[in-house]
Amino acid sequence: MQSDEIRTKFLKFFEARGHKIIPSASLVPENDPSVLFNTAGMQPLVPYLLGQEHPMGKRIVDVQKCVRTGDLDDIGDNRHFSFFEMLGNWSLGDYFKQDAIKWSYEFLTSKEEGLGLDVNRLYFTIFEGDENAPFDQESKDIWVNCGIPENRIYALPADDNWWSPGDNGPCGPCSEMFYDMSGNVGDLNKEKFLEALKKETVIEIWNDVFMEFEKKDGKVIGKLKQKNVDTGAGLERITAVMQGKQTAYDTDLFSSIGAVLIPVGHDIRKKRIIADHIRTSVFLISDGVIPSNKDQGYVLRRLIRRAVFCFSDHRMKDEEVSVLVDMIVIKYGDIYTNIKDKSQHIKDVIIAESNKFNQTILQGLKEFEKGIDPFVLFTTYGFPIELTVELAKEKGQTVDLEDFKKKMAEHQKLSQTSSAGMFKGGLANHNEKTIRLHTAHHLLLAGLQAIVDKNIKQRGSNITKERLRMDFLCDHKLTDEEKQKVQDWVNDKIKQGLEVVRKEMPLAEAQKVGAEMEFGAKYPEVVSLYFIEDKDGNPISKEFCGGPHVKNTSELGTFKILKEEAVAQGIRRIKAVLL
Ligand code: SER
């Protein structure tokens, strides 16, 4: 049975039982900033599980796109995927355990309407009870009434059989269904069942959650207004089961993608990572995510870069991206039409990101060889820490993750500080004009050093939205010619459209780089630097600075020096504007 048929059968089965089919929600939650992605089918339905009326009624069935990136390191084995589809049927305060369990059983075993699985290969778990809810006798009785022998039903604690999306939200005891992948596991006692689970000779294929409770800050606080059913069956797993494969990578879900990857070589794990990550990237981009350094965009960036990294020469050619995306569109485009509609955009985004990575990766690899700090590799060369760990592993080395984490924490503090508006230079606010003047300020200092004296140091600055003001150490009044040349120099850099790049690194590294520091300022252990780089990537300006800045000097307009004057012995002041 092909994956398309499994989806259709599931939807039709529940449609025939009064459920309305709804399309998958976007991977990016619409109203829930607490999570980056929908990680389960229930997430977009939370308001309705809490009691809001769903426009389609109380019985819903869907196939929801999900992304989970908590265990990226495990991807490449048989079971982990960063993207998956969850088949789910929903009772929003309507039917409860009796129908939910009976229908799960029928769908799994019915040859006509369902999957026709051999009941002798199925196992079941129920909730054993704790202070929040009693042993789930009702579910056990229902399974027994379906004809399941008691020695195939196991009671397990909340760790296994209480489902919640996190520390907050609707939750409840669940009953799970498992499939014997080997075909000859036979009868098991609970201990043997748990062993088989660990060895993955049996795997979970479906979860019926009886959502009648609510959690707050990690504690169950009581019952919801209504009793809900949230069921979830991973399409990847079900497809593997139906096609007699150990993993979804060997099913029709991945076969065309796999075919494209034959030239990549023999490392199965790497091929799987590429297939998984590119598939996820396609779906994320189709839902509006673009690579960036934070939140969803950062996850996407990591996925693309990690995929590129898995190619043998750490390069993903434009044609390879194009064919991979085409294959994914052929496989999924009729169901998720936005990936078909946006296929060119998806290709462009992946190609742009992968090229960006290619540009820096060679440099990054060189730095890695030199033994440079993983944190610097991350902030300066865009090397996700996982890549550094992977590179190190290949060389039999280890990475000090604790140290990395410490620096990252510092880095985050720093980003918050800068986004809260506390940065040097006395910038009054962040509006566009001041941001542009701020970047011009960096160019002016670099220009003074390039034209007048390379030893010129800044001694103070002030920016309003009208003008910038810079005080600097200099032993003479600038001549008209010097002023003109500095102004021309700055305007030339503006015209060249140079990139303004933010990098973060440990203070000691930054000092080695020789960036401009503010006299007498105290800097944290990890600092933010702004580089303005020429077309060959050489910095023409580098300053310790929290930002913000424009992305490219072309945004500045025309630079004009208004005034040059003395403020004290050996200290000169320039006022300048952007027109
Ligand atoms: N919410 C449950 C799960 O994700 C069932 O859909 O497993």
XYZ file of C-alpha atoms and ligand atoms in Angstrom:
586
model
C 0.000 0.000 0.000
C 1.446 3.346 -1.083
C 1.571 6.287 1.310
C -1.042 8.187 -0.722
C -3.463 5.331 -0.264
C -2.825 5.189 3.483
C -3.647 8.887 3.870
C -6.783 8.553 1.780
C -7.968 5.421 3.563
C -7.512 7.032 6.938
C -9.423 10.166 6.008
C -12.231 8.177 4.347
C -12.524 5.730 7.241
C -13.196 8.530 9.680
C -15.249 10.557 7.244
C -17.576 7.552 7.077
C -17.867 7.820 10.855
C -19.050 11.407 10.930
C -15.704 13.223 10.835
C -15.059 16.285 8.709
C -11.770 16.345 6.816
C -9.701 19.471 7.475
C -6.438 20.400 5.720
C -3.117 20.468 7.535
C -2.319 23.722 9.282
C 0.948 25.515 8.530
C 4.081 24.151 10.185
C 4.521 27.538 11.809
C 1.946 27.939 14.577
C -0.335 30.843 13.876
C -1.213 31.942 17.365
C 1.277 30.276 19.619
C 4.624 32.002 20.015
C 5.678 29.474 22.666
C 6.622 26.864 20.065
C 8.554 27.270 16.820
C 6.701 24.563 14.936
C 3.689 22.333 15.199
C 5.220 19.227 16.704
C 2.002 17.226 16.961
C -1.376 17.132 15.302
C -3.019 18.536 18.399
C -1.140 21.818 18.448
C -3.211 23.757 15.914
C -6.323 22.375 17.583
C -5.527 23.450 21.143
C -8.199 26.181 21.330
C -10.831 23.609 20.333
C -9.557 21.034 22.793
C -9.952 23.722 25.430
C -13.560 24.256 24.488
C -13.814 26.759 21.636
C -16.270 25.589 18.978
C -14.628 24.296 15.809
C -16.319 25.574 12.636
C -16.327 22.037 11.217
C -17.977 20.458 14.241
C -16.993 18.044 16.976
C -15.509 15.271 14.819
C -12.462 16.142 12.784
C -9.961 14.095 10.821
C -6.720 15.348 9.318
C -3.165 14.705 8.266
C -1.037 17.331 9.982
C 2.488 18.321 8.959
C 4.815 18.297 11.972
C 8.428 19.274 12.560
C 10.459 18.093 15.527
C 14.058 19.137 15.798
C 14.830 18.160 19.368
C 16.779 15.102 18.326
C 18.518 16.067 15.105
C 21.507 14.003 16.114
C 19.457 10.832 15.886
C 18.404 11.481 12.328
C 19.915 8.890 10.057
C 18.739 5.946 12.138
C 15.577 4.050 11.237
C 13.057 6.038 13.224
C 13.875 9.699 13.464
C 12.675 12.329 11.029
C 12.664 16.072 11.441
C 9.468 16.263 9.372
C 6.600 13.834 9.567
C 2.918 13.626 8.896
C 0.523 12.720 11.647
C -2.767 11.022 10.869
C -5.296 12.077 13.475
C -8.953 11.751 14.305
C -10.431 14.138 16.835
C -13.333 14.209 19.170
C -13.841 17.718 20.497
C -16.105 16.949 23.417
C -17.947 14.226 21.513
C -17.119 10.481 21.559
C -14.574 9.146 24.035
C -12.678 5.942 24.810
C -15.194 3.416 23.488
C -15.393 4.709 19.922
C -11.804 5.907 19.761
C -10.383 2.500 20.647
C -12.869 0.510 18.603
C -12.168 2.599 15.499
C -8.408 2.424 15.972
C -8.729 -1.345 16.146
C -10.953 -1.497 13.079
C -8.772 0.777 11.014
C -5.651 -1.209 11.845
C -7.159 -4.615 11.178
C -10.003 -4.240 8.679
C -9.017 -5.533 5.242
C -11.714 -3.591 3.427
C -11.749 -0.179 5.034
C -8.445 -0.153 6.888
C -4.899 -1.434 6.786
C -5.653 -5.150 7.258
C -2.809 -5.697 9.737
C -2.460 -9.108 11.366
C -3.848 -8.752 14.890
C -1.274 -11.295 16.083
C 1.425 -8.740 15.434
C -0.211 -6.015 17.535
C 0.413 -5.083 21.183
C -1.290 -2.460 23.354
C -0.543 -0.310 26.362
C -2.786 1.534 28.796
C -2.222 3.944 31.687
C -1.399 2.244 34.992
C -2.652 5.117 37.171
C -1.132 7.675 39.520
C -2.195 10.609 41.689
C -3.755 12.368 38.697
C -5.946 9.585 37.344
C -6.695 5.946 38.175
C -5.663 2.777 36.337
C -7.426 2.904 32.945
C -9.702 -0.111 33.386
C -12.151 1.225 30.833
C -9.614 1.202 27.996
C -8.448 -2.247 28.986
C -12.015 -3.583 28.886
C -12.581 -2.059 25.473
C -9.449 -3.714 24.047
C -10.471 -7.016 25.585
C -13.904 -6.630 24.003
C -12.206 -6.123 20.657
C -10.811 -9.647 21.173
C -7.287 -8.723 22.318
C -5.841 -11.298 24.758
C -4.960 -9.763 28.129
C -1.325 -10.788 27.824
C -0.944 -8.352 24.957
C -2.179 -5.378 26.975
C 0.361 -3.771 29.303
C -0.192 -1.082 31.938
C 2.557 1.535 31.981
C 3.247 4.668 34.050
C 2.772 8.316 33.111
C 6.207 8.511 31.511
C 4.928 6.259 28.767
C 1.178 6.635 28.864
C 0.320 10.183 29.737
C 0.540 12.546 26.810
C 0.921 16.310 26.969
C 2.457 18.778 24.546
C 4.767 20.157 27.223
C 4.353 21.753 30.613
C 1.143 23.503 29.703
C -2.031 22.617 27.865
C -4.541 19.847 27.394
C -3.318 16.362 28.268
C -4.438 12.981 29.463
C -3.796 9.257 29.732
C -3.250 7.420 26.509
C -3.427 3.983 25.006
C -0.826 3.069 22.429
C -0.668 0.468 19.695
C 2.484 -1.361 18.682
C 3.465 -3.524 15.754
C 5.801 -6.500 15.656
C 8.311 -5.565 12.927
C 9.942 -8.986 12.831
C 6.767 -11.035 12.452
C 7.751 -13.608 15.006
C 7.909 -11.953 18.398
C 4.845 -13.885 19.636
C 3.347 -13.615 23.112
C 5.260 -11.419 25.535
C 5.101 -10.591 29.189
C 5.478 -6.920 30.113
C 9.198 -7.201 30.729
C 9.824 -8.870 27.380
C 7.583 -6.354 25.668
C 9.653 -3.479 27.049
C 12.819 -5.239 25.901
C 11.415 -5.727 22.412
C 10.490 -2.063 22.356
C 14.021 -1.080 23.189
C 15.379 -3.299 20.433
C 12.749 -1.906 18.079
C 11.459 -5.316 17.136
C 8.131 -3.824 18.141
C 7.405 -0.159 17.401
C 4.665 2.240 18.352
C 2.360 3.031 15.456
C -0.597 4.832 16.984
C -1.497 6.754 20.095
C -5.011 7.425 21.384
C -4.902 10.250 23.915
C -7.925 10.759 26.122
C -7.583 14.461 26.681
C -9.733 15.417 29.580
C -7.089 17.055 31.790
C -5.084 20.254 31.764
C -1.498 20.931 32.763
C -0.048 24.154 34.060
C 3.653 24.682 34.750
C 4.240 20.937 34.593
C 1.430 20.007 36.990
C -1.956 18.514 36.196
C -4.365 21.106 37.557
C -7.689 19.446 36.846
C -10.195 18.450 34.213
C -11.044 20.309 31.043
C -14.546 21.512 30.236
C -14.932 18.613 27.835
C -13.598 15.134 27.147
C -11.563 15.029 23.944
C -9.880 12.368 21.885
C -6.564 13.144 20.181
C -5.217 10.297 18.139
C -1.933 10.326 16.309
C -0.474 7.825 13.906
C 2.787 8.665 12.202
C 2.445 8.220 8.467
C 6.144 7.374 8.117
C 5.908 4.450 10.506
C 2.609 3.159 9.188
C 3.990 3.282 5.659
C 7.067 1.306 6.679
C 4.833 -1.281 8.324
C 2.575 -1.541 5.279
C 5.505 -1.926 2.912
C 7.299 -4.470 5.088
C 10.306 -2.180 5.599
C 12.305 -1.469 8.718
C 12.306 2.247 8.001
C 10.319 4.843 6.068
C 13.515 5.745 4.210
C 12.982 2.493 2.284
C 9.359 3.250 1.387
C 7.742 5.166 -1.442
C 7.892 8.317 0.721
C 11.598 8.516 0.036
C 12.273 6.307 -2.980
C 12.457 9.087 -5.566
C 14.548 11.269 -3.273
C 16.826 8.315 -2.603
C 17.298 7.721 -6.322
C 18.611 11.264 -6.744
C 21.095 10.664 -3.963
C 22.720 7.566 -5.427
C 25.761 9.569 -6.586
C 26.302 10.851 -3.046
C 28.026 7.609 -2.128
C 27.625 4.752 0.251
C 27.203 6.431 3.589
C 23.570 5.590 4.317
C 23.364 7.828 7.335
C 24.498 10.875 5.415
C 22.103 10.142 2.574
C 19.259 9.878 5.032
C 20.229 13.164 6.657
C 20.216 14.880 3.269
C 16.868 13.338 2.329
C 15.303 14.182 5.668
C 16.665 17.704 5.947
C 15.882 18.750 2.398
C 12.362 17.358 2.660
C 11.841 19.339 5.874
C 13.387 22.457 4.339
C 11.025 22.251 1.368
C 8.027 22.153 3.689
C 9.321 24.911 5.944
C 10.017 27.249 3.044
C 6.599 26.486 1.583
C 5.158 27.683 4.884
C 7.028 30.960 4.684
C 10.219 30.289 6.648
C 13.471 31.679 5.286
C 16.978 31.061 6.625
C 18.088 33.459 9.335
C 19.941 33.503 12.609
C 16.999 33.060 14.874
C 13.912 31.033 15.589
C 12.391 29.090 12.691
C 14.854 30.614 10.260
C 17.772 29.344 12.258
C 16.406 25.809 12.294
C 15.989 25.991 8.532
C 19.518 27.334 8.125
C 20.889 24.489 10.212
C 18.961 21.902 8.223
C 20.145 23.190 4.867
C 23.730 23.591 6.012
C 23.814 20.173 7.593
C 22.440 18.648 4.399
C 25.071 20.439 2.322
C 27.690 19.235 4.732
C 26.682 15.614 4.185
C 27.573 15.731 0.513
C 30.988 14.185 0.103
C 32.696 17.415 -0.948
C 30.486 19.507 1.344
C 28.829 20.990 -1.706
C 25.311 20.729 -3.009
C 25.179 21.727 -6.647
C 22.365 23.898 -7.910
C 21.138 21.078 -10.177
C 21.112 18.678 -7.258
C 18.913 21.046 -5.280
C 16.666 21.468 -8.268
C 16.178 17.740 -8.841
C 15.687 17.021 -5.145
C 13.016 19.689 -4.858
C 11.361 18.412 -8.048
C 11.202 14.897 -6.608
C 9.671 16.121 -3.376
C 7.157 18.203 -5.313
C 6.198 15.189 -7.417
C 5.715 13.100 -4.277
C 3.863 15.647 -2.154
C 2.720 18.477 -4.431
C -0.791 17.184 -5.018
C -1.491 17.008 -1.292
C 0.401 20.081 -0.147
C -0.160 22.301 -3.138
C 1.855 25.213 -1.782
C 5.086 23.301 -2.352
C 4.109 22.951 -6.000
C 3.097 26.595 -6.301
C 6.270 27.801 -4.642
C 8.710 25.268 -6.055
C 10.874 27.873 -7.787
C 11.042 30.012 -4.661
C 11.926 26.927 -2.618
C 14.780 26.096 -4.985
C 16.030 29.682 -4.933
C 16.078 29.808 -1.138
C 17.887 26.490 -0.733
C 20.384 27.314 -3.464
C 21.095 30.757 -2.003
C 21.629 29.358 1.475
C 23.742 26.484 0.282
C 25.914 28.826 -1.798
C 26.295 31.132 1.142
C 27.419 28.191 3.209
C 29.803 27.021 0.483
C 31.497 30.395 0.489
C 32.252 30.271 4.171
C 32.697 26.551 4.636
C 36.106 26.356 3.062
C 37.330 29.141 5.272
C 35.599 27.516 8.245
C 37.224 24.172 7.546
C 40.607 25.857 7.469
C 39.881 27.485 10.794
C 38.696 24.169 12.197
C 41.984 22.609 11.157
C 43.714 25.360 13.083
C 41.768 24.293 16.155
C 39.730 27.452 16.443
C 37.008 27.769 19.096
C 33.704 26.119 18.055
C 31.870 29.246 19.179
C 33.867 31.387 16.764
C 33.230 28.853 14.027
C 29.550 29.254 14.752
C 29.359 33.034 14.937
C 31.907 33.873 12.288
C 31.612 31.076 9.763
C 28.041 29.996 10.362
C 29.120 26.514 11.391
C 26.314 24.971 13.425
C 27.822 23.330 16.491
C 26.572 19.947 15.268
C 28.842 20.265 12.251
C 31.819 21.035 14.404
C 30.989 18.050 16.574
C 30.669 15.906 13.456
C 33.962 17.139 12.022
C 35.643 16.529 15.333
C 34.164 13.037 15.514
C 35.571 12.210 12.085
C 38.959 13.164 13.448
C 38.528 11.272 16.689
C 38.360 14.527 18.666
C 35.777 15.842 21.079
C 34.243 19.274 21.457
C 33.811 21.038 24.789
C 30.048 21.471 24.621
C 29.780 22.971 28.092
C 32.103 25.758 27.104
C 30.149 26.306 23.903
C 26.884 26.477 25.811
C 28.318 28.984 28.256
C 29.415 31.239 25.438
C 26.079 30.857 23.698
C 24.281 31.919 26.860
C 26.472 35.001 26.991
C 25.785 35.568 23.294
C 22.051 35.459 23.868
C 22.314 37.902 26.741
C 24.235 40.146 24.450
C 21.680 39.949 21.651
C 18.960 40.830 24.101
C 20.924 43.766 25.394
C 21.490 45.107 21.936
C 17.923 44.591 20.870
C 16.779 46.359 24.021
C 18.561 49.385 22.668
C 21.595 49.501 24.907
C 24.539 49.972 22.660
C 27.436 52.290 22.521
C 27.446 55.622 20.819
C 24.546 57.157 22.611
C 22.083 56.225 19.940
C 18.786 57.700 20.963
C 16.509 55.284 19.192
C 16.490 52.609 16.550
C 14.634 54.262 13.810
C 15.921 53.911 10.313
C 17.751 57.218 10.119
C 19.811 56.605 13.220
C 20.634 53.094 12.117
C 21.929 54.424 8.813
C 23.933 57.133 10.556
C 25.353 54.523 12.891
C 26.768 52.564 9.971
C 28.044 55.798 8.401
C 29.777 56.483 11.716
C 31.751 53.239 11.362
C 32.665 54.142 7.788
C 33.788 57.605 8.860
C 36.209 56.229 11.429
C 37.594 53.774 8.867
C 37.857 56.647 6.337
C 39.749 58.884 8.752
C 42.181 56.066 9.393
C 42.560 55.302 5.682
C 43.045 58.912 4.566
C 44.367 60.956 7.476
C 46.200 58.703 9.908
C 45.909 55.023 10.564
C 46.357 55.629 14.306
C 43.259 57.782 14.706
C 41.144 56.618 17.651
C 37.568 57.439 18.440
C 36.997 59.253 21.742
C 33.274 59.752 21.782
C 30.206 59.731 19.656
C 26.637 60.827 19.548
C 23.960 60.126 16.989
C 20.551 61.679 16.605
C 18.210 61.026 13.774
C 19.479 64.184 12.035
C 23.257 63.834 12.248
C 26.220 61.943 13.613
C 28.947 63.409 15.733
C 32.315 61.821 16.311
C 35.176 62.928 18.535
C 38.571 61.484 17.725
C 42.228 61.798 18.648
C 44.132 63.761 16.033
C 47.047 66.156 16.286
C 45.920 68.650 13.648
C 42.979 70.416 12.114
C 41.911 68.530 8.990
C 42.669 70.321 5.753
C 39.851 70.904 3.263
C 41.507 68.360 1.021
C 41.567 65.753 3.798
C 37.906 66.393 4.589
C 36.969 66.064 0.941
C 38.974 62.862 0.549
C 37.455 61.299 3.679
C 33.992 62.211 2.447
C 34.733 60.755 -1.000
C 36.163 57.611 0.585
C 32.991 57.054 2.603
C 30.749 57.741 -0.402
C 32.794 55.331 -2.484
C 32.209 52.573 0.108
C 28.516 53.379 0.115
C 28.406 53.152 -3.667
C 30.191 49.794 -3.640
C 27.283 48.264 -1.716
C 29.363 46.500 0.927
C 27.953 43.991 3.340
C 27.714 44.838 7.021
C 28.226 41.684 9.007
C 27.714 41.014 12.686
C 29.958 38.458 14.342
C 30.217 37.343 17.903
C 33.267 35.885 19.537
C 35.077 35.543 22.822
C 36.684 38.801 23.915
C 40.208 37.441 23.510
C 39.572 36.406 19.884
C 38.052 39.786 19.153
C 41.067 41.588 20.535
C 43.278 39.456 18.312
C 41.213 40.494 15.314
C 42.165 44.062 16.176
C 38.692 45.542 16.130
C 38.108 49.137 17.249
C 37.245 49.219 20.932
C 35.823 52.003 22.940
C 38.416 53.515 25.236
C 37.871 52.482 28.824
C 34.782 50.396 28.116
C 34.266 47.083 29.910
C 33.369 44.240 27.602
C 31.695 40.922 28.425
C 33.359 37.581 27.850
C 31.677 37.259 24.501
C 31.415 40.329 22.346
C 29.620 41.457 19.259
C 31.593 42.932 16.372
C 30.487 44.641 13.211
C 32.514 44.190 10.059
C 32.084 46.071 6.837
C 33.669 43.901 4.206
C 34.854 44.656 0.723
C 33.902 42.428 -2.203
C 36.738 40.021 -1.416
C 35.583 39.655 2.161
C 38.385 41.802 3.633
C 37.217 44.001 6.460
C 37.530 47.718 5.773
C 35.940 48.422 9.142
C 35.756 46.326 12.292
C 34.385 47.615 15.539
C 33.223 46.278 18.861
C 29.572 47.220 18.660
C 26.144 45.961 19.637
C 24.460 47.434 16.581
C 22.049 47.854 15.045
C 23.294 48.514 11.536
C 22.052 48.415 7.982
C 22.747 45.201 6.100
C 24.473 46.857 3.192
C 26.191 50.216 2.811
C 24.131 50.898 -0.322
C 21.268 51.766 2.032
C 23.015 54.899 3.295
C 22.525 57.514 0.583
C 25.082 60.329 0.320
C 27.473 61.126 3.120
C 28.377 64.739 3.829
C 30.714 66.237 6.413
C 29.159 69.428 7.799
C 31.799 70.579 10.210
C 35.227 69.770 11.626
C 36.356 71.510 14.801
C 38.446 71.211 17.958
C 36.858 70.171 21.245
C 39.980 69.876 23.386
C 43.698 69.606 23.018
C 44.368 66.810 20.510
C 40.685 65.956 20.138
C 38.753 66.876 16.992
C 35.030 66.642 16.306
C 33.197 65.932 13.047
C 29.507 66.417 12.441
C 28.123 64.734 9.367
C 24.804 63.835 7.751
C 23.340 61.454 5.208
C 21.380 63.087 2.415
N -0.755 14.001 20.586
C -0.413 12.618 20.510
C 0.967 12.389 19.932
O 1.550 13.294 19.386
C -1.421 11.872 19.675
O -1.715 12.572 18.518
O 1.458 11.300 20.027
